[in-house]
């Protein structure tokens, strides 16, 4: 049955009678079941496209009521016949249909880009369209992919001869796009636009035989745009990944590079240094330590302190750093150690001890688990081996024997001492001829760690004991070896 209708349609197409052929196609659709309509529609659409004009649009309108997912076929037809108003209308209808699903898999964004291209390239052939409103609607819908639409809107204004409005659009775009990819697209379009305006002004100058003020102005605008590129790109990066430590460090680095530029005046360089410090202040306020990416917040705080011009300002920043929330104990310990090292570098041992004792002081329970992430780092930093190790070193260098002993004893009490800590403690005592105290340190370490770690401590302890007493204390030596063997 369908073959007869298809042959009939082919026969009627040969007769070149548009009206009768169209009626035969309509009769075939009414006579055949819906499951066989696709075969008729293929011939019907080829016939309509061949005829063109009102007939083609009428046939497509009927076809799309049954097959709305094929709307792009009408768009292609309008494009091939340069019917730009009809193409624009077809695209707008598709985009307004929230339930539309393309049979070709084209995304809604892809359709918007295609619409923007038509509006930009064929603006003079379109009538009755508010191009800016349509494009801004697309920009609002695709804020994370708006680069191509912003570029198209700027190019449209430039094509209309409205240079200032085009520049305003590009400025709005580079300060509002959310991804680096969109920024690169818009900035390149912006730079090409400025270069084109400079070229146009130069041509006018050649015709007039002199260089005008407008040309100089355009050149300055282009130069300033290129100078701003790094900062504009940084703005976009921070909008895209606001908790990126590396992005904030790069931003501060831009101001530092500007401050190091010898071509600038002293006032401009001082302003750049101020902006570097302001950037760090914004960074530590904006980043959530637990959501930080590409680095840790402690790096920002320490870079912030290094950017300060005097010791007083650095100490102020470091005081704020140790009081600020951190994602881990390691980060907070790093800040405390850096703060103490800063105090030592400027010759203030008391300042370093103040910082380290602040870090190791703890008023609450000492049973807090160092690895318990549910407890704030500030309440666990007193168990940081790194902080305690530096505190012991400072006490030792400053000649505070009793404080060194107290620090080692406290580390063992807090159960944060390692076997190496015990060995270091014992050797410290041995160097000061406190041999019995040294032996007691070994025994305490053996008691704390147990086997198998105790084996290594016993080996060191027994060797030191024998080296010290030789064969003069055989009974005590025998007892020690028996204890070591008994475990």
CSV table of C-alpha atoms in Angstrom, one decimal:
chain,number,residue,atom,x,y,z
A,1,UNK,CA,0.0,0.0,0.0
A,2,UNK,CA,2.7,2.6,0.9
A,3,UNK,CA,4.6,1.9,-2.3
A,4,UNK,CA,1.6,2.8,-4.4
A,5,UNK,CA,1.3,6.1,-2.7
A,6,UNK,CA,5.0,6.8,-3.0
A,7,UNK,CA,4.9,6.0,-6.8
A,8,UNK,CA,1.9,8.2,-7.1
A,9,UNK,CA,3.7,11.1,-5.4
A,10,UNK,CA,6.7,10.6,-7.7
A,11,UNK,CA,4.5,10.6,-10.7
A,12,UNK,CA,2.8,13.9,-9.6
A,13,UNK,CA,6.1,15.6,-9.0
A,14,UNK,CA,7.0,14.9,-12.6
A,15,UNK,CA,3.8,16.7,-13.7
A,16,UNK,CA,5.1,19.9,-12.1
A,17,UNK,CA,1.6,20.7,-10.6
A,18,UNK,CA,2.3,22.0,-7.2
A,19,UNK,CA,-1.2,22.1,-5.9
A,20,UNK,CA,-2.2,18.6,-7.0
A,21,UNK,CA,1.1,17.1,-5.8
A,22,UNK,CA,0.6,18.7,-2.4
A,23,UNK,CA,-3.0,17.3,-2.2
A,24,UNK,CA,-1.8,13.8,-3.1
A,25,UNK,CA,0.8,14.0,-0.3
A,26,UNK,CA,-2.0,15.1,2.1
A,27,UNK,CA,-4.2,12.2,1.0
A,28,UNK,CA,-1.4,9.7,1.5
A,29,UNK,CA,-0.8,10.9,5.0
A,30,UNK,CA,-4.5,10.6,5.8
A,31,UNK,CA,-4.8,7.1,4.2
A,32,UNK,CA,-1.7,5.5,5.6
A,33,UNK,CA,-1.1,4.5,9.3
A,34,UNK,CA,1.1,6.8,11.4
A,35,UNK,CA,3.8,4.2,11.5
A,36,UNK,CA,4.3,4.7,7.7
A,37,UNK,CA,4.2,8.5,7.7
A,38,UNK,CA,7.9,8.9,7.8
A,39,UNK,CA,8.3,7.5,4.3
A,40,UNK,CA,5.8,9.9,3.0
A,41,UNK,CA,7.3,12.9,4.8
A,42,UNK,CA,10.7,12.3,3.3
A,43,UNK,CA,9.3,12.8,-0.2
A,44,UNK,CA,6.9,15.5,0.9
A,45,UNK,CA,9.7,17.6,2.4
A,46,UNK,CA,11.9,17.2,-0.6
A,47,UNK,CA,9.1,18.4,-2.8
A,48,UNK,CA,8.4,21.3,-0.4
A,49,UNK,CA,12.0,22.4,-0.4
A,50,UNK,CA,12.1,22.2,-4.2
A,51,UNK,CA,9.1,24.4,-4.5
A,52,UNK,CA,10.1,26.8,-1.6
A,53,UNK,CA,8.3,29.9,-0.6
A,54,UNK,CA,5.0,29.8,1.4
A,55,UNK,CA,4.4,26.2,0.4
A,56,UNK,CA,7.7,25.0,2.0
A,57,UNK,CA,6.9,26.9,5.3
A,58,UNK,CA,3.3,25.6,5.4
A,59,UNK,CA,4.5,22.0,4.9
A,60,UNK,CA,7.3,22.4,7.5
A,61,UNK,CA,4.8,23.8,10.0
A,62,UNK,CA,2.6,20.7,9.6
A,63,UNK,CA,5.6,18.4,9.8
A,64,UNK,CA,7.0,19.9,13.0
A,65,UNK,CA,3.7,19.6,14.7
A,66,UNK,CA,4.2,15.8,14.4
A,67,UNK,CA,8.0,15.8,14.7
A,68,UNK,CA,9.1,18.8,16.8
A,69,UNK,CA,12.5,17.3,17.5
A,70,UNK,CA,13.3,17.9,13.8
A,71,UNK,CA,13.0,21.7,14.1
A,72,UNK,CA,16.7,22.1,13.1
A,73,UNK,CA,15.8,20.9,9.6
A,74,UNK,CA,13.7,24.0,9.1
A,75,UNK,CA,16.5,26.1,10.4
A,76,UNK,CA,18.9,24.5,7.9
A,77,UNK,CA,16.4,25.1,5.1
A,78,UNK,CA,16.0,28.8,5.9
A,79,UNK,CA,19.8,29.1,6.1
A,80,UNK,CA,20.4,27.5,2.7
A,81,UNK,CA,17.8,29.8,1.1
A,82,UNK,CA,19.1,32.9,3.0
A,83,UNK,CA,15.8,33.5,4.7
A,84,UNK,CA,17.3,35.1,7.7
A,85,UNK,CA,14.2,36.4,9.4
A,86,UNK,CA,12.5,33.0,9.1
A,87,UNK,CA,15.7,31.3,10.4
A,88,UNK,CA,15.8,33.6,13.4
A,89,UNK,CA,12.1,33.0,14.1
A,90,UNK,CA,12.6,29.2,13.9
A,91,UNK,CA,15.5,29.3,16.3
A,92,UNK,CA,13.7,31.5,18.8
A,93,UNK,CA,10.7,29.2,18.7
A,94,UNK,CA,12.9,26.2,19.4
A,95,UNK,CA,14.7,28.0,22.3
A,96,UNK,CA,11.4,29.1,23.8
A,97,UNK,CA,10.2,25.5,23.9
A,98,UNK,CA,11.6,24.3,27.2
A,99,UNK,CA,10.7,20.7,26.3
A,100,UNK,CA,12.6,20.6,23.0
A,101,UNK,CA,15.1,17.7,22.5
A,102,UNK,CA,17.1,17.8,19.4
A,103,UNK,CA,17.2,14.6,17.3
A,104,UNK,CA,20.8,15.6,16.4
A,105,UNK,CA,21.9,16.0,20.0
A,106,UNK,CA,22.4,19.7,19.7
A,107,UNK,CA,22.5,21.4,23.1
A,108,UNK,CA,20.5,24.5,23.9
A,109,UNK,CA,23.7,26.4,24.2
A,110,UNK,CA,24.7,25.3,20.7
A,111,UNK,CA,21.4,26.7,19.4
A,112,UNK,CA,22.0,30.0,21.2
A,113,UNK,CA,25.4,30.3,19.6
A,114,UNK,CA,23.9,29.7,16.2
A,115,UNK,CA,21.2,32.3,16.8
A,116,UNK,CA,23.9,34.8,18.0
A,117,UNK,CA,25.8,34.2,14.8
A,118,UNK,CA,22.8,34.9,12.6
A,119,UNK,CA,22.0,38.1,14.5
A,120,UNK,CA,25.6,39.3,14.3
A,121,UNK,CA,26.4,38.4,10.7
A,122,UNK,CA,23.0,39.2,9.1
A,123,UNK,CA,21.9,42.1,11.4
A,124,UNK,CA,21.2,44.3,8.4
A,125,UNK,CA,18.9,41.7,6.8
A,126,UNK,CA,16.8,41.3,9.9
A,127,UNK,CA,13.7,43.4,10.7
A,128,UNK,CA,11.9,43.9,13.9
A,129,UNK,CA,14.4,42.1,16.2
A,130,UNK,CA,15.8,43.6,19.4
A,131,UNK,CA,19.2,42.0,19.0
A,132,UNK,CA,20.7,43.1,22.3
A,133,UNK,CA,17.7,41.9,24.3
A,134,UNK,CA,17.8,38.5,22.6
A,135,UNK,CA,21.5,38.1,23.1
A,136,UNK,CA,21.4,39.2,26.8
A,137,UNK,CA,18.7,36.7,27.4
A,138,UNK,CA,21.1,34.0,26.2
A,139,UNK,CA,23.9,35.4,28.3
A,140,UNK,CA,21.7,35.3,31.4
A,141,UNK,CA,20.8,31.7,30.7
A,142,UNK,CA,24.3,30.5,30.2
A,143,UNK,CA,26.4,32.5,32.6
A,144,UNK,CA,29.1,29.9,32.7
A,145,UNK,CA,29.4,29.7,28.9
A,146,UNK,CA,28.6,33.2,27.9
A,147,UNK,CA,31.9,34.1,26.2
A,148,UNK,CA,30.7,33.4,22.6
A,149,UNK,CA,27.5,35.3,23.2
A,150,UNK,CA,29.3,38.3,24.7
A,151,UNK,CA,31.7,38.4,21.8
A,152,UNK,CA,28.8,38.2,19.3
A,153,UNK,CA,27.0,41.1,21.1
A,154,UNK,CA,30.1,43.3,21.0
A,155,UNK,CA,30.7,42.5,17.3
A,156,UNK,CA,27.1,43.3,16.5
A,157,UNK,CA,27.4,46.8,18.1
A,158,UNK,CA,30.7,47.3,16.3
A,159,UNK,CA,29.1,46.3,13.0
A,160,UNK,CA,26.3,48.9,13.6
A,161,UNK,CA,29.0,51.5,13.9
A,162,UNK,CA,28.4,52.2,17.6
A,163,UNK,CA,32.0,52.0,18.7
A,164,UNK,CA,31.5,53.3,22.3
A,165,UNK,CA,28.6,51.0,23.0
A,166,UNK,CA,30.7,48.0,21.7
A,167,UNK,CA,33.5,49.0,24.0
A,168,UNK,CA,31.1,49.2,26.9
A,169,UNK,CA,29.8,45.7,26.1
A,170,UNK,CA,33.3,44.2,26.0
A,171,UNK,CA,34.2,45.9,29.3
A,172,UNK,CA,31.1,44.5,30.9
A,173,UNK,CA,32.0,41.1,29.5
A,174,UNK,CA,35.6,40.9,30.7
A,175,UNK,CA,34.6,41.8,34.2
A,176,UNK,CA,31.6,39.5,34.4
A,177,UNK,CA,32.5,36.2,32.6
A,178,UNK,CA,33.0,33.3,35.1
A,179,UNK,CA,35.5,31.0,33.3
A,180,UNK,CA,39.0,31.5,32.0
A,181,UNK,CA,37.9,30.0,28.7
A,182,UNK,CA,35.2,32.6,28.2
A,183,UNK,CA,37.6,35.3,29.3
A,184,UNK,CA,40.2,34.3,26.6
A,185,UNK,CA,37.5,34.3,24.0
A,186,UNK,CA,36.0,37.7,24.9
A,187,UNK,CA,39.4,39.4,25.5
A,188,UNK,CA,40.7,38.3,22.1
A,189,UNK,CA,37.6,39.7,20.5
A,190,UNK,CA,38.0,42.9,22.5
A,191,UNK,CA,41.7,43.3,21.5
A,192,UNK,CA,40.8,42.7,17.8
A,193,UNK,CA,38.1,45.3,18.1
A,194,UNK,CA,40.5,47.9,19.6
A,195,UNK,CA,43.1,47.0,16.9
A,196,UNK,CA,40.5,47.5,14.2
A,197,UNK,CA,39.5,51.0,15.6
A,198,UNK,CA,43.2,52.0,15.6
A,199,UNK,CA,43.7,50.8,12.1
A,200,UNK,CA,40.6,52.7,11.0
A,201,UNK,CA,41.9,55.9,12.6
A,202,UNK,CA,45.3,55.5,11.0
A,203,UNK,CA,43.6,55.2,7.6
A,204,UNK,CA,41.8,58.5,8.3
A,205,UNK,CA,45.1,60.1,9.3
A,206,UNK,CA,46.7,59.0,6.1
A,207,UNK,CA,43.9,60.6,4.1
A,208,UNK,CA,44.1,63.8,6.1
A,209,UNK,CA,47.9,63.8,6.1
A,210,UNK,CA,48.3,64.2,9.8
A,211,UNK,CA,48.0,62.3,13.1
A,212,UNK,CA,44.8,63.1,15.0
A,213,UNK,CA,44.1,63.1,18.7
A,214,UNK,CA,41.6,60.3,18.3
A,215,UNK,CA,44.4,58.0,17.0
A,216,UNK,CA,46.5,58.7,20.0
A,217,UNK,CA,43.5,58.1,22.3
A,218,UNK,CA,42.8,54.7,20.6
A,219,UNK,CA,46.4,53.7,20.9
A,220,UNK,CA,46.4,54.5,24.6
A,221,UNK,CA,43.2,52.5,25.1
A,222,UNK,CA,44.7,49.5,23.3
A,223,UNK,CA,47.9,49.7,25.3
A,224,UNK,CA,46.0,49.9,28.6
A,225,UNK,CA,43.8,47.0,27.7
A,226,UNK,CA,46.8,44.8,27.0
A,227,UNK,CA,48.4,45.9,30.3
A,228,UNK,CA,45.3,45.0,32.2
A,229,UNK,CA,45.0,41.5,30.7
A,230,UNK,CA,46.8,39.7,33.5
A,231,UNK,CA,44.7,41.4,36.2
A,232,UNK,CA,41.5,40.8,34.3
A,233,UNK,CA,42.4,37.1,33.9
A,234,UNK,CA,43.2,36.9,37.6
A,235,UNK,CA,39.8,38.4,38.4
A,236,UNK,CA,38.1,35.7,36.3
A,237,UNK,CA,40.2,32.9,37.9
A,238,UNK,CA,39.2,34.0,41.4
A,239,UNK,CA,35.5,34.2,40.4
A,240,UNK,CA,35.8,30.7,39.0
A,241,UNK,CA,37.8,29.1,41.9
A,242,UNK,CA,37.6,31.6,44.8
A,243,UNK,CA,39.1,29.1,47.3
A,244,UNK,CA,42.3,28.5,45.2
A,245,UNK,CA,45.4,29.3,47.2
A,246,UNK,CA,47.5,29.3,44.1
A,247,UNK,CA,45.2,31.7,42.3
A,248,UNK,CA,45.4,34.2,45.2
A,249,UNK,CA,49.2,33.9,45.3
A,250,UNK,CA,49.3,34.6,41.6
A,251,UNK,CA,47.1,37.7,42.1
A,252,UNK,CA,49.5,39.0,44.8
A,253,UNK,CA,52.4,38.2,42.6
A,254,UNK,CA,51.1,40.5,39.9
A,255,UNK,CA,51.2,43.4,42.3
A,256,UNK,CA,54.7,42.4,43.5
A,257,UNK,CA,55.9,42.3,39.9
A,258,UNK,CA,54.4,45.7,39.3
A,259,UNK,CA,56.1,47.1,42.4
A,260,UNK,CA,59.4,45.8,41.1
A,261,UNK,CA,59.0,47.6,37.8
A,262,UNK,CA,61.7,50.2,37.7
A,263,UNK,CA,59.8,52.2,35.0
A,264,UNK,CA,57.2,53.2,37.6
A,265,UNK,CA,57.4,56.1,39.9
A,266,UNK,CA,58.0,55.6,43.7
A,267,UNK,CA,54.4,56.5,44.3
A,268,UNK,CA,53.1,54.0,41.9
A,269,UNK,CA,55.4,51.3,43.3
A,270,UNK,CA,54.3,52.1,46.8
A,271,UNK,CA,50.6,51.8,45.7
A,272,UNK,CA,51.4,48.4,44.2
A,273,UNK,CA,52.9,47.2,47.5
A,274,UNK,CA,49.8,48.4,49.3
A,275,UNK,CA,47.6,46.5,46.8
A,276,UNK,CA,49.7,43.3,47.3
A,277,UNK,CA,49.0,43.5,51.1
A,278,UNK,CA,45.3,44.2,50.4
A,279,UNK,CA,45.1,41.2,48.1
A,280,UNK,CA,46.5,39.0,50.9
A,281,UNK,CA,44.0,40.4,53.4
A,282,UNK,CA,41.2,39.7,50.9
A,283,UNK,CA,42.5,36.2,50.3
A,284,UNK,CA,42.6,35.1,54.0
A,285,UNK,CA,39.2,36.6,54.5
A,286,UNK,CA,37.7,34.9,51.4
A,287,UNK,CA,39.1,31.4,51.6
A,288,UNK,CA,37.4,28.7,53.7
A,289,UNK,CA,40.4,26.7,55.0
A,290,UNK,CA,38.5,23.4,54.7
A,291,UNK,CA,37.5,24.2,51.1
A,292,UNK,CA,41.0,25.5,50.0
A,293,UNK,CA,42.4,24.0,46.8
A,294,UNK,CA,45.8,24.1,45.2
A,295,UNK,CA,47.6,24.7,48.5
A,296,UNK,CA,46.9,25.5,52.1
A,297,UNK,CA,45.9,28.7,53.9
A,298,UNK,CA,49.1,28.8,56.0
A,299,UNK,CA,51.1,29.6,52.8
A,300,UNK,CA,48.9,32.6,52.3
A,301,UNK,CA,49.3,33.9,55.8
A,302,UNK,CA,53.1,33.5,55.7
A,303,UNK,CA,53.3,35.2,52.3
A,304,UNK,CA,51.1,38.0,53.7
A,305,UNK,CA,53.6,38.4,56.6
A,306,UNK,CA,56.6,38.5,54.2
A,307,UNK,CA,54.9,41.3,52.2
A,308,UNK,CA,54.8,43.6,55.2
A,309,UNK,CA,57.5,46.2,55.3
A,310,UNK,CA,58.4,46.2,59.0
A,311,UNK,CA,58.7,43.7,61.8
A,312,UNK,CA,55.8,45.2,63.8
A,313,UNK,CA,53.4,44.7,60.8
A,314,UNK,CA,54.7,41.2,60.3
A,315,UNK,CA,54.1,40.3,63.9
A,316,UNK,CA,50.6,41.7,63.7
A,317,UNK,CA,49.9,39.5,60.7
A,318,UNK,CA,51.4,36.4,62.3
A,319,UNK,CA,49.4,37.0,65.5
A,320,UNK,CA,46.3,37.1,63.4
A,321,UNK,CA,47.5,33.9,61.6
A,322,UNK,CA,47.9,31.8,64.7
A,323,UNK,CA,44.4,32.9,65.8
A,324,UNK,CA,42.8,32.2,62.5
A,325,UNK,CA,41.0,28.9,61.7
A,326,UNK,CA,43.1,26.3,59.8
A,327,UNK,CA,42.2,23.1,58.1
A,328,UNK,CA,44.7,20.9,59.9
A,329,UNK,CA,47.1,20.9,62.8
A,330,UNK,CA,50.1,20.7,60.4
A,331,UNK,CA,49.1,24.1,58.9
A,332,UNK,CA,48.8,25.8,62.3
A,333,UNK,CA,52.1,24.3,63.5
A,334,UNK,CA,53.8,25.5,60.3
A,335,UNK,CA,52.6,29.1,61.1
A,336,UNK,CA,53.8,28.8,64.8
A,337,UNK,CA,57.2,27.6,63.7
A,338,UNK,CA,57.6,30.3,61.0
A,339,UNK,CA,56.5,32.9,63.6
A,340,UNK,CA,59.1,31.7,66.1
A,341,UNK,CA,61.8,31.5,63.4
A,342,UNK,CA,61.0,35.1,62.4
A,343,UNK,CA,61.5,36.2,66.0
A,344,UNK,CA,64.8,34.3,66.1
A,345,UNK,CA,65.9,35.9,62.9
A,346,UNK,CA,65.5,39.3,64.4
A,347,UNK,CA,67.4,38.3,67.5
A,348,UNK,CA,64.4,38.0,69.9
A,349,UNK,CA,64.8,34.7,71.7
A,350,UNK,CA,62.2,35.8,74.2
A,351,UNK,CA,59.8,36.5,71.4
A,352,UNK,CA,60.4,33.0,69.9
A,353,UNK,CA,59.8,31.4,73.3
A,354,UNK,CA,56.6,33.4,73.8
A,355,UNK,CA,55.2,32.1,70.5
A,356,UNK,CA,56.3,28.5,71.1
A,357,UNK,CA,55.0,28.3,74.7
A,358,UNK,CA,51.7,29.8,73.5
A,359,UNK,CA,51.5,26.9,71.0
A,360,UNK,CA,52.4,24.2,73.5
A,361,UNK,CA,50.2,25.5,76.3
A,362,UNK,CA,46.9,23.7,76.9
A,363,UNK,CA,44.4,24.3,79.6
A,364,UNK,CA,42.0,21.5,78.9
A,365,UNK,CA,42.4,17.7,78.9
A,366,UNK,CA,45.6,16.3,77.5
A,367,UNK,CA,43.8,13.2,76.2
A,368,UNK,CA,42.8,14.9,73.0
A,369,UNK,CA,43.7,12.8,70.0
A,370,UNK,CA,46.1,14.6,67.7
A,371,UNK,CA,44.5,13.1,64.6
A,372,UNK,CA,40.9,13.7,65.7
A,373,UNK,CA,39.6,16.0,62.9
A,374,UNK,CA,36.4,16.8,64.9
A,375,UNK,CA,38.5,18.8,67.3
A,376,UNK,CA,39.7,22.3,66.2
A,377,UNK,CA,43.4,22.4,65.2
A,378,UNK,CA,44.0,25.1,67.8
A,379,UNK,CA,43.1,22.6,70.5
A,380,UNK,CA,45.4,19.9,69.2
A,381,UNK,CA,48.5,21.9,68.2
A,382,UNK,CA,50.0,21.5,71.7
A,383,UNK,CA,50.7,17.9,70.6
A,384,UNK,CA,52.7,18.9,67.5
A,385,UNK,CA,56.1,17.3,67.5
A,386,UNK,CA,57.4,19.9,65.2
A,387,UNK,CA,56.6,22.7,67.6
A,388,UNK,CA,58.0,20.9,70.6
A,389,UNK,CA,61.2,20.0,68.7
A,390,UNK,CA,61.8,23.7,68.0
A,391,UNK,CA,61.0,24.7,71.5
A,392,UNK,CA,63.7,22.2,72.8
A,393,UNK,CA,66.2,23.6,70.4
A,394,UNK,CA,65.6,27.2,71.4
A,395,UNK,CA,65.9,26.3,75.1
A,396,UNK,CA,69.1,24.3,74.5
A,397,UNK,CA,70.8,27.1,72.4
A,398,UNK,CA,69.8,29.6,75.1
A,399,UNK,CA,71.4,27.5,77.8
A,400,UNK,CA,68.2,26.8,79.8
A,401,UNK,CA,69.0,23.4,81.1
A,402,UNK,CA,66.0,23.0,83.4
A,403,UNK,CA,63.6,24.1,80.6
A,404,UNK,CA,65.1,21.6,78.2
A,405,UNK,CA,64.5,18.8,80.7
A,406,UNK,CA,61.0,20.0,81.4
A,407,UNK,CA,60.2,20.1,77.7
A,408,UNK,CA,61.5,16.6,77.1
A,409,UNK,CA,59.6,15.3,80.1
A,410,UNK,CA,56.4,17.0,78.9
A,411,UNK,CA,56.7,15.4,75.4
A,412,UNK,CA,57.0,12.0,77.0
A,413,UNK,CA,54.0,12.7,79.3
A,414,UNK,CA,51.9,13.8,76.3
A,415,UNK,CA,52.9,10.6,74.5
A,416,UNK,CA,54.2,12.5,71.5
A,417,UNK,CA,57.8,11.7,71.9
A,418,UNK,CA,59.3,9.3,69.4
A,419,UNK,CA,62.1,6.8,70.1
A,420,UNK,CA,64.5,9.4,68.5
A,421,UNK,CA,63.2,12.0,71.0
A,422,UNK,CA,64.1,9.6,73.9
A,423,UNK,CA,67.6,9.1,72.4
A,424,UNK,CA,68.1,12.8,72.0
A,425,UNK,CA,67.0,13.5,75.6
A,426,UNK,CA,69.4,10.8,77.0
A,427,UNK,CA,72.3,12.1,74.9
A,428,UNK,CA,71.6,15.6,76.0
A,429,UNK,CA,71.8,14.5,79.7
A,430,UNK,CA,74.9,12.4,79.0
A,431,UNK,CA,76.7,15.4,77.4
A,432,UNK,CA,76.2,17.2,80.7
A,433,UNK,CA,77.5,14.3,82.7
A,434,UNK,CA,74.1,13.5,84.1
A,435,UNK,CA,74.6,9.8,83.5
A,436,UNK,CA,72.0,8.4,85.9
A,437,UNK,CA,69.4,10.8,84.6
A,438,UNK,CA,70.3,9.7,81.1
A,439,UNK,CA,69.8,6.0,82.0
A,440,UNK,CA,66.5,6.9,83.6
A,441,UNK,CA,65.4,8.5,80.3
A,442,UNK,CA,66.2,5.3,78.4
A,443,UNK,CA,64.3,3.3,80.9
A,444,UNK,CA,61.3,5.6,80.7
A,445,UNK,CA,61.3,5.4,76.9
A,446,UNK,CA,61.5,1.6,77.1
A,447,UNK,CA,58.5,1.6,79.4
A,448,UNK,CA,56.5,3.9,77.2
A,449,UNK,CA,57.1,2.2,73.8
A,450,UNK,CA,57.4,-1.5,74.7
A,451,UNK,CA,58.5,-4.1,72.3
A,452,UNK,CA,59.5,-4.3,69.4
A,453,UNK,CA,60.6,-0.6,69.6
A,454,UNK,CA,62.1,-1.2,73.0
A,455,UNK,CA,64.7,-3.5,71.5
A,456,UNK,CA,66.5,-0.7,69.7
A,457,UNK,CA,66.4,1.5,72.8
A,458,UNK,CA,67.8,-1.4,74.9
A,459,UNK,CA,70.7,-1.8,72.4
A,460,UNK,CA,71.6,1.9,72.8
A,461,UNK,CA,71.0,1.9,76.5
A,462,UNK,CA,73.1,-1.2,77.2
A,463,UNK,CA,76.0,0.0,75.1
A,464,UNK,CA,76.0,3.4,76.8
A,465,UNK,CA,75.9,1.7,80.2
A,466,UNK,CA,78.8,-0.7,79.5
A,467,UNK,CA,80.9,2.1,77.9
A,468,UNK,CA,80.3,4.2,81.1
A,469,UNK,CA,80.9,1.5,83.8
A,470,UNK,CA,82.8,-1.2,82.0
A,471,UNK,CA,83.1,-4.2,84.4
A,472,UNK,CA,82.8,-2.1,87.6
A,473,UNK,CA,79.0,-2.8,88.1
A,474,UNK,CA,78.6,-6.4,87.1
A,475,UNK,CA,75.4,-7.1,89.1
A,476,UNK,CA,73.6,-4.1,87.8
A,477,UNK,CA,74.8,-4.8,84.3
A,478,UNK,CA,73.6,-8.4,84.6
A,479,UNK,CA,70.2,-7.2,85.8
A,480,UNK,CA,69.8,-4.9,82.8
A,481,UNK,CA,70.6,-7.6,80.3
A,482,UNK,CA,68.1,-10.0,82.0
A,483,UNK,CA,65.4,-7.3,81.9
A,484,UNK,CA,66.2,-6.7,78.2
A,485,UNK,CA,65.9,-10.5,77.5
A,486,UNK,CA,62.8,-10.9,79.6
A,487,UNK,CA,61.1,-8.1,77.8
